[in-house]
Coordinates of C-alpha atoms in Angstrom, one line a residue:
Chain I
M1 CA -51.2 77.5 -2.7
G2 CA -52.8 81.5 -2.2
S3 CA -52.1 84.6 -4.4
G4 CA -48.1 85.4 -5.7
P5 CA -47.3 88.4 -3.4
E6 CA -48.3 85.8 -1.1
Q7 CA -46.5 82.8 -2.7
E8 CA -43.8 85.2 -2.4
H9 CA -43.6 85.2 1.3
R10 CA -44.0 82.6 2.0
Q11 CA -40.9 81.6 0.2
F12 CA -38.4 85.0 1.8
V13 CA -39.8 82.9 5.4
I14 CA -38.6 79.7 4.3
D15 CA -35.7 80.9 2.5
F16 CA -34.8 83.2 6.2
Y17 CA -35.3 79.8 8.2
G18 CA -33.4 77.6 6.1
A19 CA -30.4 80.2 6.1
M20 CA -31.2 80.3 10.1
A21 CA -30.6 76.6 10.6
Y22 CA -28.2 75.4 9.4
G23 CA -26.2 78.3 10.3
E24 CA -27.2 77.1 13.8
L25 CA -27.3 73.6 13.5
S26 CA -23.4 74.4 11.8
A27 CA -22.3 76.4 14.6
F28 CA -23.7 73.4 17.5
E29 CA -20.5 71.1 15.0
R30 CA -17.9 73.5 15.5
F31 CA -18.6 75.0 18.8
S32 CA -18.2 71.9 20.0
A33 CA -16.0 70.3 18.1
D34 CA -13.7 73.6 19.7
A35 CA -15.2 72.3 23.6
R36 CA -12.1 69.9 23.3
F37 CA -9.8 72.2 23.4
S38 CA -10.9 73.5 26.3
P39 CA -7.9 74.5 28.8
T40 CA -10.4 73.8 31.5
L41 CA -13.1 71.3 32.2
H42 CA -14.9 74.9 33.5
D43 CA -15.1 76.0 29.7
R44 CA -15.7 72.8 27.8
I45 CA -18.4 73.0 29.8
T46 CA -19.5 76.2 29.2
I47 CA -19.2 75.6 25.4
G48 CA -20.8 72.6 25.2
K49 CA -23.7 74.7 26.5
L50 CA -22.9 77.9 24.3
A51 CA -23.4 74.1 21.0
A52 CA -26.6 71.9 23.2
E53 CA -28.6 75.7 22.6
E54 CA -27.8 76.3 18.9
F55 CA -29.1 72.4 18.4
A56 CA -31.5 73.6 20.1
H57 CA -32.1 76.7 18.2
F58 CA -32.1 74.9 15.2
E59 CA -34.8 72.6 15.9
L60 CA -36.8 75.1 17.3
V61 CA -36.3 77.0 13.6
S62 CA -36.8 73.0 12.1
A63 CA -39.8 73.3 13.7
E64 CA -41.0 76.7 12.5
L65 CA -39.7 74.6 8.8
A66 CA -42.0 72.2 8.9
D67 CA -45.5 73.5 9.9
L68 CA -44.5 75.5 6.8
G69 CA -45.0 72.5 4.9
A70 CA -41.6 73.3 4.4
D71 CA -38.5 70.2 4.4
V72 CA -36.5 71.1 5.9
E73 CA -33.1 70.2 4.5
A74 CA -34.5 71.4 1.3
A75 CA -34.6 74.8 3.3
M76 CA -31.5 74.0 4.1
E77 CA -29.1 73.4 0.9
P78 CA -29.4 77.0 -0.5
F79 CA -27.4 78.3 2.4
Q80 CA -24.6 75.8 2.8
A81 CA -21.8 76.3 0.7
F82 CA -22.3 80.1 2.4
V83 CA -21.8 78.7 6.2
D84 CA -19.2 76.7 5.1
A85 CA -17.3 78.6 3.2
F86 CA -17.0 81.1 6.8
H87 CA -16.2 78.7 8.8
E88 CA -13.4 76.7 6.0
R89 CA -12.2 80.2 6.4
T90 CA -11.9 80.6 9.8
R91 CA -10.6 77.7 11.3
P92 CA -9.8 78.8 15.2
A93 CA -5.9 78.5 15.8
D94 CA -6.7 77.0 20.0
W95 CA -9.2 77.7 21.8
Y96 CA -9.0 81.4 22.4
E97 CA -10.1 82.1 18.3
A98 CA -13.1 79.7 19.3
L99 CA -14.6 81.8 21.9
M100 CA -14.1 85.1 20.3
K101 CA -15.4 83.2 16.8
A102 CA -18.7 81.9 19.0
Y103 CA -18.6 85.4 20.6
V104 CA -18.7 87.8 17.3
S105 CA -20.1 84.7 15.3
D106 CA -23.7 84.7 17.8
A107 CA -23.4 88.7 18.4
V108 CA -23.0 89.0 14.1
S109 CA -26.0 86.9 12.8
G110 CA -28.2 88.0 15.5
D111 CA -27.8 91.2 14.4
F112 CA -28.2 89.6 10.4
Y113 CA -31.2 88.2 11.7
R114 CA -33.4 90.8 14.0
A115 CA -32.9 93.7 10.9
V116 CA -34.3 90.9 8.5
A117 CA -36.8 90.0 11.2
V118 CA -38.0 94.0 11.3
S119 CA -40.1 92.8 7.4
L120 CA -41.0 90.0 8.1
D121 CA -44.2 89.0 9.8
P122 CA -45.1 88.9 13.8
P123 CA -44.5 85.2 13.7
S124 CA -41.7 84.9 12.2
R125 CA -40.5 88.4 14.2
A126 CA -41.2 86.2 17.4
L127 CA -39.4 83.5 16.4
V128 CA -36.1 85.2 16.3
S129 CA -36.5 86.9 19.5
R130 CA -37.3 83.4 20.4
I131 CA -34.1 82.4 19.4
K132 CA -31.4 85.4 19.2
A133 CA -33.4 86.5 23.1
D134 CA -31.1 83.8 25.5
T135 CA -28.2 87.1 25.9
G136 CA -27.3 84.9 28.8
Q137 CA -24.6 83.3 26.4
A138 CA -23.5 86.0 24.7
E139 CA -22.8 87.9 28.8
V140 CA -20.7 83.6 29.7
L141 CA -18.6 84.0 26.8
R142 CA -17.8 88.4 26.8
V143 CA -16.8 87.7 30.9
R144 CA -14.5 84.6 30.2
L145 CA -13.1 86.3 27.0
A146 CA -12.5 89.8 28.7
Q147 CA -10.6 87.4 31.2
A148 CA -8.3 85.8 29.3
L149 CA -7.3 89.3 27.6
S150 CA -7.0 90.8 30.8
G151 CA -3.3 92.4 30.9
D152 CA -1.9 89.9 27.9
A153 CA -1.1 92.4 25.4
R154 CA 0.1 89.5 22.7
L155 CA -3.9 87.9 23.6
A156 CA -5.4 90.9 22.8
S157 CA -3.5 92.0 20.2
R158 CA -3.9 88.3 18.3
L159 CA -7.9 88.5 18.9
A160 CA -8.6 92.0 17.2
L161 CA -6.8 90.7 13.8
W162 CA -8.8 87.6 15.2
G163 CA -12.5 90.1 14.8
R164 CA -11.8 91.8 12.0
R165 CA -10.6 88.3 10.0
L166 CA -14.0 87.3 11.1
V167 CA -16.8 89.7 11.2
G168 CA -14.8 90.3 7.6
E169 CA -14.9 86.7 6.1
A170 CA -19.2 87.1 7.4
L171 CA -20.5 90.6 5.6
T172 CA -18.6 88.5 2.6
Q173 CA -20.3 85.7 2.8
A174 CA -23.5 87.4 3.8
Q175 CA -23.4 89.5 0.3
R176 CA -22.3 86.5 -1.7
V177 CA -25.5 85.2 -0.5
T178 CA -27.3 88.6 -1.7
F179 CA -25.9 89.1 -4.7
E180 CA -26.2 85.2 -5.8
H181 CA -29.8 84.0 -4.2
Q182 CA -31.7 88.4 -4.4
F183 CA -31.5 87.2 -0.2
L184 CA -31.8 90.2 1.2
G185 CA -32.8 92.9 -0.8
A186 CA -35.9 91.0 -1.0
L187 CA -36.3 90.4 2.7
L188 CA -36.3 94.0 3.3
R189 CA -38.8 94.6 1.0
R190 CA -36.5 96.6 -1.3
T191 CA -38.1 96.8 -5.8
D192 CA -35.5 98.3 -7.3
P193 CA -32.1 97.6 -8.0
A194 CA -30.2 100.7 -6.0
S195 CA -32.7 100.6 -2.7
R196 CA -32.1 97.6 -2.0
K197 CA -28.4 98.1 -2.4
A198 CA -28.9 101.2 0.0
A199 CA -30.9 98.8 2.2
T200 CA -28.2 96.3 2.1
D201 CA -25.2 98.9 2.7
A202 CA -27.0 100.4 5.5
L203 CA -26.8 96.6 7.1
F204 CA -23.6 96.0 6.7
A205 CA -22.3 99.4 8.0
R206 CA -24.3 99.1 11.4
L207 CA -23.7 95.1 11.6
T208 CA -19.4 96.3 11.0
G209 CA -20.2 99.1 13.8
N210 CA -22.0 97.7 16.9
H211 CA -19.5 94.9 16.3
S212 CA -16.5 97.3 16.8
R213 CA -19.1 99.0 19.7
R214 CA -18.1 94.9 20.7
M215 CA -14.9 95.4 20.5
N216 CA -14.1 98.0 22.5
D217 CA -16.1 96.8 25.4
L218 CA -13.5 94.5 25.1
G219 CA -10.4 96.7 25.0
L220 CA -9.2 95.9 21.8
T221 CA -9.3 97.5 18.4
A222 CA -11.9 96.9 16.0
Chain T
M1 CA -20.4 63.7 57.0
G2 CA -22.7 60.9 58.3
S3 CA -20.9 56.6 59.3
G4 CA -17.8 55.2 57.8
P5 CA -20.1 52.7 55.5
E6 CA -22.2 55.4 54.6
Q7 CA -19.9 57.7 53.7
E8 CA -17.8 54.9 51.6
H9 CA -21.8 54.6 49.3
R10 CA -21.5 58.5 48.6
Q11 CA -18.3 58.3 47.5
F12 CA -19.2 55.4 45.3
V13 CA -22.1 57.1 44.2
I14 CA -20.1 60.3 43.4
D15 CA -17.6 58.2 41.1
F16 CA -19.4 56.6 39.2
Y17 CA -21.8 59.8 38.9
G18 CA -18.5 61.3 38.1
A19 CA -17.9 58.9 35.3
M20 CA -21.1 59.0 33.7
A21 CA -20.5 63.0 32.9
Y22 CA -17.7 62.6 32.1
G23 CA -18.5 60.2 29.3
E24 CA -21.8 62.3 28.0
L25 CA -19.8 65.0 28.1
S26 CA -17.1 63.4 25.9
A27 CA -19.2 61.2 23.7
F28 CA -21.3 64.5 23.3
E29 CA -17.8 66.4 22.0
R30 CA -16.4 64.1 19.9
F31 CA -20.3 62.7 18.3
S32 CA -21.0 66.4 17.3
A33 CA -17.2 67.3 15.9
D34 CA -18.0 63.9 13.9
A35 CA -21.4 65.1 12.7
R36 CA -19.5 67.2 9.9
F37 CA -18.4 64.3 8.0
S38 CA -22.1 63.0 7.7
P39 CA -22.5 62.1 3.9
T40 CA -26.3 63.9 3.6
L41 CA -27.5 67.0 6.0
H42 CA -30.2 63.9 7.1
D43 CA -27.2 61.8 8.6
R44 CA -25.9 65.7 10.1
I45 CA -29.4 66.0 11.8
T46 CA -29.2 62.3 13.1
I47 CA -26.1 62.7 14.7
G48 CA -26.4 66.4 15.8
K49 CA -30.0 64.4 17.8
L50 CA -28.5 62.0 19.3
A51 CA -25.4 64.7 20.1
A52 CA -26.8 66.7 22.1
E53 CA -28.9 64.7 23.8
E54 CA -25.6 62.7 25.3
F55 CA -24.9 66.5 26.6
A56 CA -28.7 66.7 28.3
H57 CA -28.0 63.4 30.2
F58 CA -24.2 65.0 30.9
E59 CA -26.5 67.7 32.6
L60 CA -28.9 66.0 34.3
V61 CA -26.2 64.1 35.8
S62 CA -24.4 67.3 37.1
A63 CA -27.3 68.6 38.9
E64 CA -27.2 65.2 40.3
L65 CA -23.3 65.0 41.8
A66 CA -24.6 68.8 43.0
D67 CA -27.5 67.3 44.2
L68 CA -25.7 65.6 45.9
G69 CA -23.1 68.5 47.3
A70 CA -20.5 66.9 44.7
D71 CA -18.7 69.3 42.4
V72 CA -19.1 68.5 39.7
E73 CA -15.6 68.8 37.3
A74 CA -14.1 67.6 41.1
A75 CA -16.0 64.5 40.4
M76 CA -15.3 64.3 36.9
E77 CA -11.6 64.5 36.9
P78 CA -10.7 61.4 38.0
F79 CA -12.0 59.5 35.4
Q80 CA -11.5 62.0 32.3
A81 CA -7.8 60.2 31.2
F82 CA -9.2 56.5 31.2
V83 CA -12.1 58.1 28.4
D84 CA -9.7 60.4 26.8
A85 CA -7.4 57.1 26.2
F86 CA -10.7 55.1 24.7
H87 CA -11.2 59.1 21.9
E88 CA -7.5 58.7 20.7
R89 CA -6.9 55.8 20.5
T90 CA -10.8 55.1 18.6
R91 CA -10.3 58.1 15.7
P92 CA -13.1 57.6 13.5
A93 CA -11.3 56.8 9.5
D94 CA -14.6 58.2 9.1
W95 CA -18.1 58.8 9.5
Y96 CA -19.5 55.3 8.5
E97 CA -16.5 54.7 11.2
A98 CA -18.0 57.3 14.0
L99 CA -21.5 56.6 13.2
M100 CA -20.1 52.5 14.5
K101 CA -18.8 53.7 17.3
A102 CA -21.3 55.6 18.2
Y103 CA -23.5 52.7 18.7
V104 CA -21.1 50.5 19.9
S105 CA -20.8 53.0 23.0
D106 CA -23.5 54.0 23.5
A107 CA -25.2 50.1 23.3
V108 CA -21.1 48.9 25.8
S109 CA -21.6 52.0 27.9
G110 CA -25.9 51.5 28.8
D111 CA -24.6 47.5 29.1
F112 CA -21.5 48.7 32.0
Y113 CA -23.8 52.0 33.5
R114 CA -27.1 49.0 33.9
A115 CA -24.7 46.5 35.3
V116 CA -23.4 48.9 38.1
A117 CA -26.2 50.4 39.4
V118 CA -27.7 47.6 40.1
S119 CA -25.3 47.5 42.8
L120 CA -25.9 51.6 44.3
D121 CA -29.7 52.9 45.4
P122 CA -32.9 52.5 44.2
P123 CA -32.2 56.5 43.1
S124 CA -29.8 56.4 41.6
R125 CA -30.6 53.0 39.4
A126 CA -33.8 55.2 38.7
L127 CA -31.0 57.9 37.3
V128 CA -29.4 55.5 35.1
S129 CA -32.5 54.1 33.6
R130 CA -33.5 57.3 32.5
I131 CA -30.2 58.4 30.9
K132 CA -30.1 54.9 29.0
A133 CA -33.8 54.5 28.7
D134 CA -33.9 56.9 24.7
T135 CA -33.1 53.3 22.8
G136 CA -35.2 55.1 20.3
Q137 CA -31.5 56.4 18.9
A138 CA -30.2 53.4 18.9
E139 CA -32.5 52.1 17.1
V140 CA -31.9 54.9 15.0
L141 CA -28.2 54.1 14.4
R142 CA -28.6 50.2 13.9
V143 CA -31.2 50.7 10.9
R144 CA -28.9 53.3 9.5
L145 CA -26.1 51.2 9.8
A146 CA -27.0 48.0 8.5
Q147 CA -28.7 50.5 5.9
A148 CA -24.7 52.0 5.3
L149 CA -23.6 47.4 4.8
S150 CA -26.1 46.2 3.3
G151 CA -24.5 44.1 0.2
D152 CA -21.6 46.8 0.9
A153 CA -19.3 43.9 1.5
R154 CA -16.2 46.1 2.2
L155 CA -17.3 48.5 4.6
A156 CA -18.6 45.1 6.6
S157 CA -15.4 43.7 6.7
R158 CA -13.3 47.1 7.8
L159 CA -16.7 47.5 10.3
A160 CA -16.5 44.6 11.8
L161 CA -12.9 44.3 12.2
W162 CA -13.1 48.3 13.2
G163 CA -16.3 47.7 16.5
R164 CA -13.8 44.9 17.6
R165 CA -11.6 47.3 18.0
L166 CA -13.7 49.2 20.0
V167 CA -15.0 46.8 21.9
G168 CA -11.0 46.1 22.9
E169 CA -10.9 49.8 23.8
A170 CA -13.6 50.4 26.7
L171 CA -12.8 47.3 28.2
T172 CA -9.0 47.8 28.4
Q173 CA -10.1 51.3 30.1
A174 CA -13.0 50.2 31.9
Q175 CA -9.7 47.1 33.5
R176 CA -7.5 50.7 34.3
V177 CA -10.1 52.5 36.3
T178 CA -11.0 48.9 38.3
F179 CA -7.5 47.9 39.3
E180 CA -6.4 51.6 39.6
H181 CA -9.1 52.6 41.9
Q182 CA -10.6 50.5 43.2
F183 CA -13.4 51.8 41.2
L184 CA -16.2 48.7 39.7
G185 CA -14.8 46.9 42.7
A186 CA -16.1 47.8 45.3
L187 CA -19.5 49.0 43.2
L188 CA -20.2 45.5 43.7
R189 CA -19.5 45.2 46.9
R190 CA -16.9 42.6 46.3
T191 CA -14.4 42.5 49.7
D192 CA -11.5 40.6 48.9
P193 CA -9.6 40.5 45.7
A194 CA -11.0 37.6 44.2
S195 CA -14.8 37.8 44.5
R196 CA -13.4 41.5 42.4
K197 CA -11.8 39.8 39.6
A198 CA -14.1 37.5 39.7
A199 CA -17.3 39.7 39.4
T200 CA -15.2 42.0 36.8
D201 CA -14.7 39.1 34.7
A202 CA -18.2 37.2 34.6
L203 CA -19.4 41.2 33.6
F204 CA -16.7 41.7 30.8
A205 CA -17.3 38.2 29.7
R206 CA -21.3 39.7 29.2
L207 CA -20.5 43.0 27.8
T208 CA -18.4 40.9 25.6
G209 CA -21.5 38.9 24.3
N210 CA -24.2 41.2 24.4
H211 CA -21.9 43.0 21.5
S212 CA -20.5 39.9 19.8
R213 CA -24.7 39.8 20.2
R214 CA -25.4 43.8 18.8
M215 CA -23.1 42.7 16.2
N216 CA -23.7 39.4 14.3
D217 CA -27.6 41.4 14.2
L218 CA -25.9 44.1 12.0
G219 CA -25.0 40.3 9.8
L220 CA -20.7 41.4 11.8
T221 CA -18.9 38.9 12.1
A222 CA -18.0 40.0 16.0

């Protein structure tokens, strides 16, 4: 199966795709389950379309894993506990929280995948771009959230708090993956522990910064 | 908008598509929500694929409604209460019941749509054929159910009972639609009440017969 570094790189890519695939499969299941609680049929269709796209992305990443000769289920398995923990700790209380969760987790995971993909090979970067390119859906969510928040100070206060919790839980799980799987540091191509820590700290600071900017755009305090 | 009978036919088609669209949207939400409880990742992917196909069918029917100049949400609205009642009364207790529900409701609704489409125009028949043609998924469900049932007499007894309840609730709601909306009788092109009743009775007898045959194929008493 090739030389040491090549084999190592192949395993990085499989891990990365495995994490993405399980993330997309889970997002599909959660968003579509939440769709039912939408206030209007129109909103149900909006969330449903988003969920169906997540499944299409899952199938895209699965196909890439299969092309690499990897078993899709085996590749996802190491990341299941982290993604499941994130979802268990962030169960939306209503449709607005579900909408915010979709918006935040789509944006944060997109930032995360893109940051990691920079240190990968061109085909991996192209795959991430394909999956995270359709910002049309993010914009639909943003507009719908802005509409719901408009003039509703109580909802704004609740969703600001909820947004903080979502990003906090997402980063907690991402850090757990980093430490328990040496996943992120390795993907960032750092070999010594201090440099790995600096790289992951910088990445997490960037993810938090982007999140704050998005919350501010919605008129929320991040 | 054309002459009386033409306008009436157009409304029949819109009602029919509206019922199908809402049925597909709901099936998508329920199946994908149930997917999470699958015993294995492989099973989650199987159910997820089925749910994603239901959403694709929903989008197909929506596009047809839009082509007819109909508002998709308005077309679905009259059938919402019936479909919701079916799902509320048939909440699966576990993944096996969810699997059986997917199998039974997909098969019964397919029979129902095909029976109604016979009395519609060729484009409507073609649409139903496209949507209900991919029996590949039904076969996947049947094989997985047969595998789960093999040698498990307790599960077989529970799922036989569950299958009866599913088909009973499905036909109850179909009958409510018939009576409250004059929907089915009109679609079956019967004008006098006695002939409508005979036609709907014959249709329901056929749906029940097909269901029994499918249950027997699984080794279950229908």
